[in-house]
PDB file of C-alpha atoms in Angstrom:
ATOM      1  CA  UNK A   1      -0.014  -0.002   0.046  1.00 80.00           C
ATOM      2  CA  UNK A   2       0.978   3.558  -0.424  1.00 90.00           C
ATOM      3  CA  UNK A   3       1.725   5.936   2.001  1.00 95.00           C
ATOM      4  CA  UNK A   4       3.226   9.515   2.567  1.00 97.00           C
ATOM      5  CA  UNK A   5       4.471  10.742   6.092  1.00 97.00           C
ATOM      6  CA  UNK A   6       4.495  14.634   6.486  1.00 97.00           C
ATOM      7  CA  UNK A   7       5.669  14.310  10.064  1.00 95.00           C
ATOM      8  CA  UNK A   8       5.740  18.300  10.222  1.00 97.00           C
ATOM      9  CA  UNK A   9       2.593  19.443  11.238  1.00 96.00           C
ATOM     10  CA  UNK A  10       3.380  22.944  11.614  1.00 97.00           C
ATOM     11  CA  UNK A  11       6.459  25.056  11.087  1.00 97.00           C
ATOM     12  CA  UNK A  12       6.746  28.581  11.952  1.00 97.00           C
ATOM     13  CA  UNK A  13       9.921  30.737  10.707  1.00 97.00           C
ATOM     14  CA  UNK A  14      10.711  34.549  10.626  1.00 97.00           C
ATOM     15  CA  UNK A  15      11.129  36.186   7.003  1.00 97.00           C
ATOM     16  CA  UNK A  16      14.344  35.317   5.325  1.00 97.00           C
ATOM     17  CA  UNK A  17      14.737  32.313   7.096  1.00 97.00           C
ATOM     18  CA  UNK A  18      15.531  28.888   5.088  1.00 97.00           C
ATOM     19  CA  UNK A  19      12.989  26.025   5.799  1.00 98.00           C
ATOM     20  CA  UNK A  20      12.806  22.425   4.901  1.00 98.00           C
ATOM     21  CA  UNK A  21       9.713  20.479   4.768  1.00 98.00           C
ATOM     22  CA  UNK A  22      10.282  16.606   5.058  1.00 98.00           C
ATOM     23  CA  UNK A  23       8.192  13.878   2.926  1.00 98.00           C
ATOM     24  CA  UNK A  24       8.882  10.345   3.396  1.00 98.00           C
ATOM     25  CA  UNK A  25       6.736   7.753   1.353  1.00 97.00           C
ATOM     26  CA  UNK A  26       6.037   4.008   0.997  1.00 96.00           C
ATOM     27  CA  UNK A  27       5.414   2.226  -2.271  1.00 93.00           C
ATOM     28  CA  UNK A  28       6.115  -1.263  -3.460  1.00 91.00           C
ATOM     29  CA  UNK A  29       6.216  -0.028  -7.063  1.00 88.00           C
ATOM     30  CA  UNK A  30       9.132   0.381  -8.765  1.00 88.00           C
ATOM     31  CA  UNK A  31       8.147   3.403 -10.944  1.00 88.00           C
ATOM     32  CA  UNK A  32       5.931   6.265  -9.272  1.00 91.00           C
ATOM     33  CA  UNK A  33       5.607   9.862  -9.147  1.00 91.00           C
ATOM     34  CA  UNK A  34       6.157  12.226  -6.377  1.00 93.00           C
ATOM     35  CA  UNK A  35       4.191  15.557  -6.320  1.00 94.00           C
ATOM     36  CA  UNK A  36       4.269  18.930  -4.159  1.00 96.00           C
ATOM     37  CA  UNK A  37       1.396  21.103  -3.885  1.00 97.00           C
ATOM     38  CA  UNK A  38       0.824  24.456  -2.116  1.00 97.00           C
ATOM     39  CA  UNK A  39      -2.567  25.186  -0.553  1.00 96.00           C
ATOM     40  CA  UNK A  40      -2.969  28.789   0.425  1.00 94.00           C
ATOM     41  CA  UNK A  41      -5.680  30.034   2.407  1.00 89.00           C
ATOM     42  CA  UNK A  42      -8.155  30.491  -0.482  1.00 87.00           C
ATOM     43  CA  UNK A  43      -8.029  26.792  -0.530  1.00 88.00           C
ATOM     44  CA  UNK A  44      -6.851  25.967  -4.101  1.00 90.00           C
ATOM     45  CA  UNK A  45      -4.257  23.322  -4.463  1.00 94.00           C
ATOM     46  CA  UNK A  46      -1.289  24.820  -6.515  1.00 95.00           C
ATOM     47  CA  UNK A  47       0.950  22.522  -8.207  1.00 93.00           C
ATOM     48  CA  UNK A  48       4.776  23.098  -7.813  1.00 94.00           C
ATOM     49  CA  UNK A  49       6.709  20.081  -8.585  1.00 91.00           C
ATOM     50  CA  UNK A  50       6.518  16.594 -10.253  1.00 88.00           C
ATOM     51  CA  UNK A  51       9.213  13.948 -10.114  1.00 88.00           C
ATOM     52  CA  UNK A  52       9.372  10.428 -11.582  1.00 86.00           C
ATOM     53  CA  UNK A  53      11.080   7.662  -9.561  1.00 89.00           C
ATOM     54  CA  UNK A  54      14.082   7.293 -12.045  1.00 86.00           C
ATOM     55  CA  UNK A  55      15.113  11.076 -11.716  1.00 83.00           C
ATOM     56  CA  UNK A  56      16.893  11.624  -8.780  1.00 82.00           C
ATOM     57  CA  UNK A  57      18.345  14.898  -9.719  1.00 83.00           C
ATOM     58  CA  UNK A  58      17.766  17.736  -7.177  1.00 84.00           C
ATOM     59  CA  UNK A  59      15.695  20.521  -8.983  1.00 85.00           C
ATOM     60  CA  UNK A  60      15.938  24.289  -7.943  1.00 87.00           C
ATOM     61  CA  UNK A  61      13.388  26.808  -9.141  1.00 89.00           C
ATOM     62  CA  UNK A  62      13.986  30.551  -8.006  1.00 93.00           C
ATOM     63  CA  UNK A  63      13.785  30.242  -4.133  1.00 95.00           C
ATOM     64  CA  UNK A  64      12.311  26.617  -4.138  1.00 95.00           C
ATOM     65  CA  UNK A  65      14.581  23.531  -4.099  1.00 94.00           C
ATOM     66  CA  UNK A  66      13.755  19.678  -4.167  1.00 94.00           C
ATOM     67  CA  UNK A  67      15.633  16.941  -2.843  1.00 94.00           C
ATOM     68  CA  UNK A  68      14.634  13.189  -3.894  1.00 94.00           C
ATOM     69  CA  UNK A  69      16.443  10.516  -2.189  1.00 93.00           C
ATOM     70  CA  UNK A  70      15.352   6.729  -3.254  1.00 92.00           C
ATOM     71  CA  UNK A  71      17.696   5.462  -0.346  1.00 93.00           C
ATOM     72  CA  UNK A  72      15.763   6.730   2.012  1.00 95.00           C
ATOM     73  CA  UNK A  73      12.326   7.350   0.177  1.00 95.00           C
ATOM     74  CA  UNK A  74      12.494  10.847   0.834  1.00 96.00           C
ATOM     75  CA  UNK A  75      11.330  13.962  -1.253  1.00 96.00           C
ATOM     76  CA  UNK A  76      11.984  17.245   0.736  1.00 97.00           C
ATOM     77  CA  UNK A  77      11.271  20.668   0.087  1.00 97.00           C
ATOM     78  CA  UNK A  78      13.375  23.590   0.709  1.00 97.00           C
ATOM     79  CA  UNK A  79      12.364  27.490   0.623  1.00 97.00           C
ATOM     80  CA  UNK A  80      15.242  29.739   0.738  1.00 97.00           C
ATOM     81  CA  UNK A  81      14.762  33.164   2.023  1.00 97.00           C
ATOM     82  CA  UNK A  82      11.349  32.342   2.789  1.00 97.00           C
ATOM     83  CA  UNK A  83       8.515  35.447   2.247  1.00 97.00           C
ATOM     84  CA  UNK A  84       5.227  35.715   4.045  1.00 96.00           C
ATOM     85  CA  UNK A  85       3.454  34.748   0.808  1.00 96.00           C
ATOM     86  CA  UNK A  86       5.013  31.384   1.282  1.00 97.00           C
ATOM     87  CA  UNK A  87       2.426  30.744   4.266  1.00 97.00           C
ATOM     88  CA  UNK A  88       0.412  28.005   3.022  1.00 97.00           C
ATOM     89  CA  UNK A  89      -0.193  24.558   3.551  1.00 97.00           C
ATOM     90  CA  UNK A  90       2.357  22.277   1.683  1.00 98.00           C
ATOM     91  CA  UNK A  91       1.298  18.715   0.589  1.00 98.00           C
ATOM     92  CA  UNK A  92       3.647  15.837  -0.571  1.00 98.00           C
ATOM     93  CA  UNK A  93       1.775  13.509  -2.747  1.00 96.00           C
ATOM     94  CA  UNK A  94       2.333  10.191  -4.393  1.00 94.00           C
ATOM     95  CA  UNK A  95       1.051   8.264  -7.597  1.00 91.00           C
ATOM     96  CA  UNK A  96       1.731   5.061  -9.449  1.00 83.00           C
ATOM     97  CA  UNK A  97       2.353   4.597 -12.933  1.00 71.00           C
ATOM     98  CA  UNK A  98      -0.752   4.481 -15.165  1.00 62.00           C
ATOM     99  CA  UNK A  99      -2.581   7.784 -14.135  1.00 68.00           C
ATOM    100  CA  UNK A 100      -3.639   6.933 -10.764  1.00 82.00           C
ATOM    101  CA  UNK A 101      -4.997   8.974  -7.709  1.00 89.00           C
ATOM    102  CA  UNK A 102      -2.917  10.944  -5.830  1.00 92.00           C
ATOM    103  CA  UNK A 103      -2.188   9.575  -2.282  1.00 95.00           C
ATOM    104  CA  UNK A 104      -1.528  12.594  -0.016  1.00 96.00           C
ATOM    105  CA  UNK A 105       0.225  13.113   3.187  1.00 97.00           C
ATOM    106  CA  UNK A 106      -1.308  15.241   5.971  1.00 96.00           C
ATOM    107  CA  UNK A 107       0.191  18.268   5.011  1.00 97.00           C
ATOM    108  CA  UNK A 108       2.782  20.999   6.870  1.00 98.00           C
ATOM    109  CA  UNK A 109       1.279  24.294   7.746  1.00 98.00           C
ATOM    110  CA  UNK A 110       4.228  26.752   7.091  1.00 98.00           C
ATOM    111  CA  UNK A 111       3.951  30.189   8.784  1.00 97.00           C
ATOM    112  CA  UNK A 112       6.186  32.932   7.717  1.00 97.00           C
ATOM    113  CA  UNK A 113       6.165  35.774  10.056  1.00 97.00           C
ATOM    114  CA  UNK A 114       7.324  39.396   9.110  1.00 94.00           C
TER     115      UNK A 114
ATOM    116  CA  UNK B   1      -5.713  28.424 -20.381  1.00 67.00           C
ATOM    117  CA  UNK B   2      -8.602  28.256 -18.061  1.00 81.00           C
ATOM    118  CA  UNK B   3      -8.303  26.329 -14.810  1.00 92.00           C
ATOM    119  CA  UNK B   4     -10.594  23.673 -13.409  1.00 95.00           C
ATOM    120  CA  UNK B   5     -13.684  25.339 -12.215  1.00 96.00           C
ATOM    121  CA  UNK B   6     -16.139  24.360  -9.479  1.00 97.00           C
ATOM    122  CA  UNK B   7     -19.140  25.918  -8.157  1.00 96.00           C
ATOM    123  CA  UNK B   8     -20.527  26.930  -5.661  1.00 97.00           C
ATOM    124  CA  UNK B   9     -17.685  27.878  -3.740  1.00 95.00           C
ATOM    125  CA  UNK B  10     -19.560  27.380  -0.267  1.00 96.00           C
ATOM    126  CA  UNK B  11     -22.425  25.604   0.970  1.00 97.00           C
ATOM    127  CA  UNK B  12     -24.162  25.178   4.376  1.00 98.00           C
ATOM    128  CA  UNK B  13     -27.004  22.749   4.886  1.00 97.00           C
ATOM    129  CA  UNK B  14     -28.666  20.733   7.466  1.00 97.00           C
ATOM    130  CA  UNK B  15     -28.260  16.935   8.109  1.00 96.00           C
ATOM    131  CA  UNK B  16     -30.326  14.852   5.962  1.00 97.00           C
ATOM    132  CA  UNK B  17     -30.499  17.585   3.201  1.00 97.00           C
ATOM    133  CA  UNK B  18     -29.257  16.976  -0.178  1.00 97.00           C
ATOM    134  CA  UNK B  19     -26.273  18.750  -1.834  1.00 98.00           C
ATOM    135  CA  UNK B  20     -24.952  18.974  -5.505  1.00 98.00           C
ATOM    136  CA  UNK B  21     -21.334  20.385  -6.592  1.00 98.00           C
ATOM    137  CA  UNK B  22     -20.136  21.107 -10.149  1.00 97.00           C
ATOM    138  CA  UNK B  23     -17.279  20.549 -11.870  1.00 97.00           C
ATOM    139  CA  UNK B  24     -15.724  21.874 -15.154  1.00 96.00           C
ATOM    140  CA  UNK B  25     -12.356  20.399 -16.286  1.00 95.00           C
ATOM    141  CA  UNK B  26      -9.365  21.926 -17.970  1.00 93.00           C
ATOM    142  CA  UNK B  27     -10.427  21.734 -21.675  1.00 92.00           C
ATOM    143  CA  UNK B  28      -9.180  18.430 -23.201  1.00 89.00           C
ATOM    144  CA  UNK B  29      -8.700  16.639 -19.989  1.00 91.00           C
ATOM    145  CA  UNK B  30      -9.899  13.138 -19.968  1.00 89.00           C
ATOM    146  CA  UNK B  31      -9.321  12.287 -16.653  1.00 91.00           C
ATOM    147  CA  UNK B  32     -11.605  13.607 -13.935  1.00 94.00           C
ATOM    148  CA  UNK B  33     -11.204  13.168  -9.963  1.00 95.00           C
ATOM    149  CA  UNK B  34     -13.296  14.233  -6.916  1.00 97.00           C
ATOM    150  CA  UNK B  35     -11.382  14.196  -3.534  1.00 97.00           C
ATOM    151  CA  UNK B  36     -12.639  14.953  -0.141  1.00 98.00           C
ATOM    152  CA  UNK B  37     -10.735  17.099   2.297  1.00 97.00           C
ATOM    153  CA  UNK B  38     -11.488  16.908   5.607  1.00 96.00           C
ATOM    154  CA  UNK B  39     -10.030  19.702   7.877  1.00 93.00           C
ATOM    155  CA  UNK B  40      -6.217  19.163   8.948  1.00 91.00           C
ATOM    156  CA  UNK B  41      -6.055  16.325   6.622  1.00 94.00           C
ATOM    157  CA  UNK B  42      -4.658  15.667   3.179  1.00 95.00           C
ATOM    158  CA  UNK B  43      -7.336  15.104   0.101  1.00 96.00           C
ATOM    159  CA  UNK B  44      -8.730  11.841  -0.244  1.00 96.00           C
ATOM    160  CA  UNK B  45      -9.964  10.357  -3.533  1.00 96.00           C
ATOM    161  CA  UNK B  46     -13.733   9.843  -3.855  1.00 97.00           C
ATOM    162  CA  UNK B  47     -13.951   8.795  -7.326  1.00 97.00           C
ATOM    163  CA  UNK B  48     -12.218   8.983 -10.900  1.00 94.00           C
ATOM    164  CA  UNK B  49     -13.628   8.846 -14.239  1.00 94.00           C
ATOM    165  CA  UNK B  50     -11.836   8.474 -17.586  1.00 90.00           C
ATOM    166  CA  UNK B  51     -13.666  10.086 -20.297  1.00 87.00           C
ATOM    167  CA  UNK B  52     -17.372   9.319 -19.100  1.00 84.00           C
ATOM    168  CA  UNK B  53     -16.590   6.197 -17.475  1.00 91.00           C
ATOM    169  CA  UNK B  54     -15.842   5.485 -13.853  1.00 93.00           C
ATOM    170  CA  UNK B  55     -12.126   3.883 -13.244  1.00 91.00           C
ATOM    171  CA  UNK B  56     -12.238   3.778  -9.230  1.00 92.00           C
ATOM    172  CA  UNK B  57     -15.032   4.581  -6.971  1.00 95.00           C
ATOM    173  CA  UNK B  58     -13.943   2.059  -4.041  1.00 94.00           C
ATOM    174  CA  UNK B  59     -13.863   4.852  -1.597  1.00 94.00           C
ATOM    175  CA  UNK B  60     -17.164   6.398  -2.566  1.00 96.00           C
ATOM    176  CA  UNK B  61     -19.871   6.105   0.067  1.00 95.00           C
ATOM    177  CA  UNK B  62     -22.416   4.676  -2.323  1.00 95.00           C
ATOM    178  CA  UNK B  63     -25.079   4.829  -0.282  1.00 95.00           C
ATOM    179  CA  UNK B  64     -25.216   8.515   0.076  1.00 97.00           C
ATOM    180  CA  UNK B  65     -22.956   9.738  -2.862  1.00 98.00           C
ATOM    181  CA  UNK B  66     -23.391   9.629  -6.392  1.00 97.00           C
ATOM    182  CA  UNK B  67     -21.231  10.967  -9.252  1.00 97.00           C
ATOM    183  CA  UNK B  68     -21.567  11.537 -12.968  1.00 96.00           C
ATOM    184  CA  UNK B  69     -19.665  12.703 -15.813  1.00 95.00           C
ATOM    185  CA  UNK B  70     -22.012  13.286 -18.651  1.00 82.00           C
ATOM    186  CA  UNK B  71     -20.296  13.442 -22.210  1.00 86.00           C
ATOM    187  CA  UNK B  72     -17.095  13.050 -20.650  1.00 85.00           C
ATOM    188  CA  UNK B  73     -16.777  16.954 -19.596  1.00 92.00           C
ATOM    189  CA  UNK B  74     -18.455  18.460 -16.667  1.00 95.00           C
ATOM    190  CA  UNK B  75     -19.017  16.522 -13.550  1.00 97.00           C
ATOM    191  CA  UNK B  76     -21.197  16.650 -10.653  1.00 97.00           C
ATOM    192  CA  UNK B  77     -21.205  15.242  -7.088  1.00 98.00           C
ATOM    193  CA  UNK B  78     -24.092  14.684  -4.845  1.00 98.00           C
ATOM    194  CA  UNK B  79     -24.796  14.237  -1.332  1.00 98.00           C
ATOM    195  CA  UNK B  80     -28.160  12.795   0.018  1.00 97.00           C
ATOM    196  CA  UNK B  81     -29.011  12.621   2.562  1.00 96.00           C
ATOM    197  CA  UNK B  82     -25.493  14.410   3.991  1.00 97.00           C
ATOM    198  CA  UNK B  83     -24.383  13.717   7.696  1.00 97.00           C
ATOM    199  CA  UNK B  84     -22.425  15.832   9.773  1.00 97.00           C
ATOM    200  CA  UNK B  85     -18.945  14.160   9.227  1.00 96.00           C
ATOM    201  CA  UNK B  86     -19.551  14.784   5.364  1.00 97.00           C
ATOM    202  CA  UNK B  87     -18.420  18.644   6.110  1.00 98.00           C
ATOM    203  CA  UNK B  88     -15.099  19.028   4.208  1.00 97.00           C
ATOM    204  CA  UNK B  89     -13.578  20.494   1.223  1.00 97.00           C
ATOM    205  CA  UNK B  90     -14.709  18.934  -2.032  1.00 98.00           C
ATOM    206  CA  UNK B  91     -12.023  19.137  -4.511  1.00 97.00           C
ATOM    207  CA  UNK B  92     -12.009  18.390  -8.221  1.00 97.00           C
ATOM    208  CA  UNK B  93      -9.195  17.839 -10.346  1.00 95.00           C
ATOM    209  CA  UNK B  94      -8.498  17.043 -13.722  1.00 94.00           C
ATOM    210  CA  UNK B  95      -5.253  15.724 -16.068  1.00 90.00           C
ATOM    211  CA  UNK B  96      -4.537  14.831 -19.574  1.00 83.00           C
ATOM    212  CA  UNK B  97      -3.545  11.365 -19.060  1.00 68.00           C
ATOM    213  CA  UNK B  98      -5.407   8.020 -19.926  1.00 54.00           C
ATOM    214  CA  UNK B  99      -4.862   5.009 -18.292  1.00 51.00           C
ATOM    215  CA  UNK B 100      -1.997   3.551 -20.779  1.00 50.00           C
ATOM    216  CA  UNK B 101       0.040   6.528 -20.143  1.00 52.00           C
ATOM    217  CA  UNK B 102       2.565   8.107 -17.699  1.00 60.00           C
ATOM    218  CA  UNK B 103       1.075   9.984 -14.832  1.00 63.00           C
ATOM    219  CA  UNK B 104       0.596  13.281 -15.646  1.00 78.00           C
ATOM    220  CA  UNK B 105      -0.015  16.365 -13.327  1.00 86.00           C
ATOM    221  CA  UNK B 106      -3.510  16.854 -11.755  1.00 91.00           C
ATOM    222  CA  UNK B 107      -4.720  20.488 -11.845  1.00 92.00           C
ATOM    223  CA  UNK B 108      -7.104  21.428  -9.106  1.00 95.00           C
ATOM    224  CA  UNK B 109     -10.040  23.724  -8.653  1.00 95.00           C
ATOM    225  CA  UNK B 110     -10.883  25.943  -6.056  1.00 94.00           C
ATOM    226  CA  UNK B 111     -13.026  23.608  -4.198  1.00 96.00           C
ATOM    227  CA  UNK B 112     -16.427  23.760  -2.460  1.00 97.00           C
ATOM    228  CA  UNK B 113     -16.541  24.178   1.205  1.00 96.00           C
ATOM    229  CA  UNK B 114     -19.531  22.233   2.745  1.00 98.00           C
ATOM    230  CA  UNK B 115     -20.624  22.455   6.119  1.00 98.00           C
ATOM    231  CA  UNK B 116     -23.370  20.217   7.572  1.00 97.00           C
ATOM    232  CA  UNK B 117     -24.997  21.463  10.632  1.00 97.00           C
TER     233      UNK B 117
END
């Protein structure tokens, strides 16, 4: 069975600090996809990144970076120089090959204080 | 490109009443999902459609929930009768993938917040 664990329920940082959101997953499939979504107070889930299980390259997009390590089944998300607009709930999710539904973690609520 | 549209955005009903939600996916997206998100939790799948056929409804409480996707485009999700525990956000998502393809990104609508009193 698939499972996604986000152990950090809430994180609070001061603006301009770096913050890392942890994600650990379980799956028996050798091919799978990992995702991060952002859910601001408005409620809409905003897609941030998708990574397939064969691509362990880390990715950087502006202030965002992702570290994928199959050896530890982790897909962590780092925000550099956090801003107040980064305040939201962040979800890590997993899906199998073949267009299957997403399995989400419980989310991490990030509060960035000015 | 227009995103996933959902209506209404908010709904308050009393238990045992019925309610319906509407979703219009991104144009051309073959796959449509309905998720339920209870406060403090991640979204959980209710039903998945491929065009106008049901792919997975194993987690849909069929005694009270029903969904359809006529003509493979818009979809409606209905609850009848509603229970207190149905209070949640109902999210619709769509993707361009089909079952034979690799997973494609799911794009979500703004959701419908339901409160059952």
